Tab-separated table of C-alpha atoms in Angstrom:
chain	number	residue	atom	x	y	z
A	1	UNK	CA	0.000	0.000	0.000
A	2	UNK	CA	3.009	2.304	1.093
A	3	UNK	CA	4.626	1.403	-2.432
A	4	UNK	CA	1.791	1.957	-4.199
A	5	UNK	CA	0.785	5.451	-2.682
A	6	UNK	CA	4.667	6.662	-3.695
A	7	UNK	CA	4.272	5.836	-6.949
A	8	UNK	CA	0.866	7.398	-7.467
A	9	UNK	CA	2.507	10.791	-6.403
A	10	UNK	CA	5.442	10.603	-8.557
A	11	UNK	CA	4.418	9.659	-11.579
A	12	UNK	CA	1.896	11.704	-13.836
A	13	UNK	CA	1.955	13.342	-17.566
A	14	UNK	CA	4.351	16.444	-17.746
A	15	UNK	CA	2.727	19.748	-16.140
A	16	UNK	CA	3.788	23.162	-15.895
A	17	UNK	CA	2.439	26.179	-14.011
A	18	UNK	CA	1.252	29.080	-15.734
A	19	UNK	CA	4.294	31.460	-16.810
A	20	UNK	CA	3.350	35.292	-16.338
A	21	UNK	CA	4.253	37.418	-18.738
A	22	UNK	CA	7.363	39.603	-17.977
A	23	UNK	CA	8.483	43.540	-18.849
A	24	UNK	CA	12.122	44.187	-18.583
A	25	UNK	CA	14.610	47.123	-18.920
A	26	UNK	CA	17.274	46.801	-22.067
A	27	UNK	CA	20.128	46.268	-20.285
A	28	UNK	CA	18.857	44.306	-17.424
A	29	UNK	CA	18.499	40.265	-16.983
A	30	UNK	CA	15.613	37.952	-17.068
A	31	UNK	CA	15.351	35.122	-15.156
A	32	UNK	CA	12.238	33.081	-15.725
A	33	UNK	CA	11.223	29.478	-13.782
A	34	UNK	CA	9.728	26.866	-16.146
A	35	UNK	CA	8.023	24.876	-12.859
A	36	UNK	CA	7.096	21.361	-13.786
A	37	UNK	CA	6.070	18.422	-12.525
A	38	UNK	CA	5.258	14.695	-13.519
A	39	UNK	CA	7.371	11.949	-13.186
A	40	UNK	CA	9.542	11.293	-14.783
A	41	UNK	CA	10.366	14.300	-16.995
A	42	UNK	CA	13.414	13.204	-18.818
A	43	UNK	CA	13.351	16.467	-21.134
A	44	UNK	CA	12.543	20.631	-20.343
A	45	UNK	CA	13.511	23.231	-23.192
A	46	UNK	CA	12.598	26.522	-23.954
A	47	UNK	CA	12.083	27.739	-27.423
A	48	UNK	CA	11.721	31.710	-29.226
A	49	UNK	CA	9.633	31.255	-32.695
A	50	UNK	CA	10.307	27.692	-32.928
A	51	UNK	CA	14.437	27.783	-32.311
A	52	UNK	CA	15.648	26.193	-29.311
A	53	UNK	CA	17.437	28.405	-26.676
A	54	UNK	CA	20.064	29.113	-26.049
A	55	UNK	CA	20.935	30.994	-29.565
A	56	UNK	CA	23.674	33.415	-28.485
A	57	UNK	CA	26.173	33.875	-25.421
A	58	UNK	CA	23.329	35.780	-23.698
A	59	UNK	CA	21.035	33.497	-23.230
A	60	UNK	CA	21.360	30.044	-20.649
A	61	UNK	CA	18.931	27.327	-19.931
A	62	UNK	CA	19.288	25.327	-16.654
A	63	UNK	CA	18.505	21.501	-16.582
A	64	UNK	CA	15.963	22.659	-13.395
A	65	UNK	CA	13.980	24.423	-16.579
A	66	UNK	CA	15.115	28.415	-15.617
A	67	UNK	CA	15.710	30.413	-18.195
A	68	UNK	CA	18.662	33.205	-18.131
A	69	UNK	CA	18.746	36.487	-20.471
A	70	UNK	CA	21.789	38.309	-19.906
A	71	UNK	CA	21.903	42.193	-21.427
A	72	UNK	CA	18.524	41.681	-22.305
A	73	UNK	CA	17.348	43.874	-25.825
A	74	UNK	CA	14.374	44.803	-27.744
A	75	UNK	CA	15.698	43.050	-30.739
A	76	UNK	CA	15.981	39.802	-30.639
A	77	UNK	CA	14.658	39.268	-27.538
A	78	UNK	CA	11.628	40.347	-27.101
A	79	UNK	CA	8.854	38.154	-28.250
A	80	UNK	CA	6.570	34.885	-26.768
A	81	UNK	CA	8.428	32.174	-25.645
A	82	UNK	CA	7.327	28.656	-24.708
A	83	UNK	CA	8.567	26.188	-22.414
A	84	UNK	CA	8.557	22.410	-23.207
A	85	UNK	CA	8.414	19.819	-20.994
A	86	UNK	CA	8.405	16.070	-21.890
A	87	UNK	CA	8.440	12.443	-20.480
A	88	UNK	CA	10.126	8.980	-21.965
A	89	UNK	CA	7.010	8.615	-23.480
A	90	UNK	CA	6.766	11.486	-25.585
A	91	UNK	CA	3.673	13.368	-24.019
A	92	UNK	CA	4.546	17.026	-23.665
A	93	UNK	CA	3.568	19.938	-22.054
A	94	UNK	CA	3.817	23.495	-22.888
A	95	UNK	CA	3.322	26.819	-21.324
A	96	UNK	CA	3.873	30.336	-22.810
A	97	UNK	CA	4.672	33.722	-22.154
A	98	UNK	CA	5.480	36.979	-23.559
A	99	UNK	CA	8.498	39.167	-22.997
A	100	UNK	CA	8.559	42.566	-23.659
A	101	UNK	CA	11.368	45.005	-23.493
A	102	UNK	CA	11.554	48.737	-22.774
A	103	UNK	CA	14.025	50.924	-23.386
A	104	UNK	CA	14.882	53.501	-21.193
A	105	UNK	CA	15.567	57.612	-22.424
A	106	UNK	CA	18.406	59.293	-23.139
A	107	UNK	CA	19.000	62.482	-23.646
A	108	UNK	CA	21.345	64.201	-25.984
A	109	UNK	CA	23.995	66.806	-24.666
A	110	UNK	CA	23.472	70.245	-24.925
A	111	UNK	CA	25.818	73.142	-23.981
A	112	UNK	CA	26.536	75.754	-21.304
A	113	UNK	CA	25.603	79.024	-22.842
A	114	UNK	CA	27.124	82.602	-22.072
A	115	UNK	CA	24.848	85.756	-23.168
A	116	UNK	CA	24.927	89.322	-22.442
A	117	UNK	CA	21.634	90.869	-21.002
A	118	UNK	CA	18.845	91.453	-23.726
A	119	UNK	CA	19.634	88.426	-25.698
A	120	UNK	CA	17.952	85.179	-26.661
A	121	UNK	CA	18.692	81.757	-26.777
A	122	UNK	CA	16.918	78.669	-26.936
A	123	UNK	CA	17.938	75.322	-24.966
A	124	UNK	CA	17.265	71.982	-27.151
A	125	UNK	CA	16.576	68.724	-25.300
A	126	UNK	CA	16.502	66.194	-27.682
A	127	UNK	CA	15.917	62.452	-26.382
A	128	UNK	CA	17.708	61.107	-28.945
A	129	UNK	CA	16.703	57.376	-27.419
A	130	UNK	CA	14.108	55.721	-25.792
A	131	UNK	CA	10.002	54.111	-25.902
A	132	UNK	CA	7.226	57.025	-26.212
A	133	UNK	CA	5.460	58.390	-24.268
A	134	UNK	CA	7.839	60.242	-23.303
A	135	UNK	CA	7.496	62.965	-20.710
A	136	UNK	CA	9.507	65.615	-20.414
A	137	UNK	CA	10.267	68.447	-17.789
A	138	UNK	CA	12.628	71.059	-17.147
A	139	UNK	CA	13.867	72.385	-14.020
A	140	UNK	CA	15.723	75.418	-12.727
A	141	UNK	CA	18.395	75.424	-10.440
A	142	UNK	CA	16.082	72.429	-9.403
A	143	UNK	CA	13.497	73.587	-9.588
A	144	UNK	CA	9.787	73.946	-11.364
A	145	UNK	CA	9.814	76.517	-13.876
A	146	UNK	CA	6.684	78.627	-12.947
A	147	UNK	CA	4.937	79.797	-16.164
A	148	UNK	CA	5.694	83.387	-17.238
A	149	UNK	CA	9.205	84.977	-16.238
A	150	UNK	CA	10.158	85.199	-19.561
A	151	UNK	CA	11.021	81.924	-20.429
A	152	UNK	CA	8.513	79.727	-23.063
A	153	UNK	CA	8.628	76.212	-23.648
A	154	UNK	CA	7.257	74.231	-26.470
A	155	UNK	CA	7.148	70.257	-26.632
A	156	UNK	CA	7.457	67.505	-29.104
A	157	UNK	CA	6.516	63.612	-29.198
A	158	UNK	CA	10.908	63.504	-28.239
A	159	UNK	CA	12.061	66.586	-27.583
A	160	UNK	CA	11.432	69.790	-25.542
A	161	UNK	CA	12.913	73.977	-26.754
A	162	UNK	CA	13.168	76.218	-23.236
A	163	UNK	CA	13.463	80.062	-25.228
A	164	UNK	CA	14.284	82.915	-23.259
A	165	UNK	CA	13.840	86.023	-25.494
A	166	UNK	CA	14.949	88.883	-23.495
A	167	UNK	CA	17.834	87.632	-21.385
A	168	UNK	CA	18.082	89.118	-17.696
A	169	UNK	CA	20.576	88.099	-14.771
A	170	UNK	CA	17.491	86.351	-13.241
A	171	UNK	CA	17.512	83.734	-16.050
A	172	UNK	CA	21.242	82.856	-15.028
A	173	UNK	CA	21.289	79.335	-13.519
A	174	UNK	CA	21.296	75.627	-13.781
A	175	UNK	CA	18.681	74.089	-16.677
A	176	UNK	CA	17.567	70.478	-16.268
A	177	UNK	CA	16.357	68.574	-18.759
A	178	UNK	CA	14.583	65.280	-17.656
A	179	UNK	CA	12.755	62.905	-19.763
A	180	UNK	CA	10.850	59.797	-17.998
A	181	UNK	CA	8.761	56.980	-19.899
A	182	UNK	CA	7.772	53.264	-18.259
A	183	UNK	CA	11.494	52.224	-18.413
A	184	UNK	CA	13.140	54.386	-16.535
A	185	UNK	CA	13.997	58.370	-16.344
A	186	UNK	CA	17.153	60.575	-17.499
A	187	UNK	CA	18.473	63.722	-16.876
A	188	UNK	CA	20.813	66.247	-18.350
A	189	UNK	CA	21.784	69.884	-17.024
A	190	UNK	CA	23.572	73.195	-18.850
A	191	UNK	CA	24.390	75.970	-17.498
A	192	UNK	CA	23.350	80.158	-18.527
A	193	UNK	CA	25.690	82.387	-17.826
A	194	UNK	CA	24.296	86.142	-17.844
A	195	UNK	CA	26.571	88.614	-17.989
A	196	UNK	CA	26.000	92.842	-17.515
A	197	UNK	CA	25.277	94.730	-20.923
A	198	UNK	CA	28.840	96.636	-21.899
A	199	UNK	CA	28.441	100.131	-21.664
């Protein structure tokens, strides 16, 4: 009776557990569990549009069925993946999920600028890199930039313009530039310099 209770909970057709889908930063790793049980499983593999894994350096696959992206990318890796489980009888069991990658901003230099009171300039963020939306903000001397004092801003789907037409030694400071989507956030700072008009 012992004997036969032991063997009725260890043997069984290949199962796995649901696999939820996962969102990862480009530059990050993935680790994802392939949990199975059955008895006896004599094979577990993980595939990416029908190839088996692993197809570069990157990538490892465990013989306890977890999965390992190193550097992890938008291209190649994101995409479904399925996770394969068999027994010495050749009834398998499979289990997706989806990975999906996003990539974080990054913003484009821009430089320190020197003016002499009265004159204009314009400030150019440019996120050069990164998933939309984007939002973008800029700060002075860290802080908000109320509206009005002389300074406009205008906005695009990737970029921002802070304009000051009519340069005063009030607009002299630190200008940050920070652009934030679901990945992650970046910053960038210049400095204006204004100097006294020359009499």
């Amino acid at each position: 009776m012992l004997n036969y209770l032991y063997l009725a909970l260890h043997t069984g057709n290949p199962y796995i557990r649901p696999i939820a889908n996962v969102t990862a930063v480009a530059g990050t790793t993935v680790v994802v569990h392939c949990r199975v049980a059955g008895y006896p499983i004599t094979l577990i593999r993980w595939l990416k549009n029908s190839l088996t894994l692993p197809l570069n350096i990157r990538q490892t696959v465990l013989s306890n069925g977890t999965m390992i992206i190193r550097d992890v990318t938008k291209r190649p890796d994101e995409g479904l993946y399925s996770c394969r489980a068999s027994n010495n009888q050749g009834i398998m069991a499979t289990k997706m999920f989806h990975l999906t990658v996003q990539i974080p901003p990054e913003i484009a230099p821009f430089s320190n600028v020197t003016l002499t009171q009265g004159e204009r300039t314009q400030l150019l963020c440019t996120v050069n890199r990164g998933d939309t939306p984007m939002n973008i903000t800029w700060y002075k001397d860290g802080e908000d930039i109320p509206p009005g004092h002389g300074i406009q801003i205008h906005y695009t789907e990737f970029s921002s313009t802070l304009g000051i037409a009519d340069a005063s030694v009030s607009h002299e400071g630190s200008y940050t530039c920070e652009a934030q989507n679901h990945a992650a956030s970046a910053t960038f700072t210049g400095y204006l310099t204004v100097n006294g008009k020359l009499i």
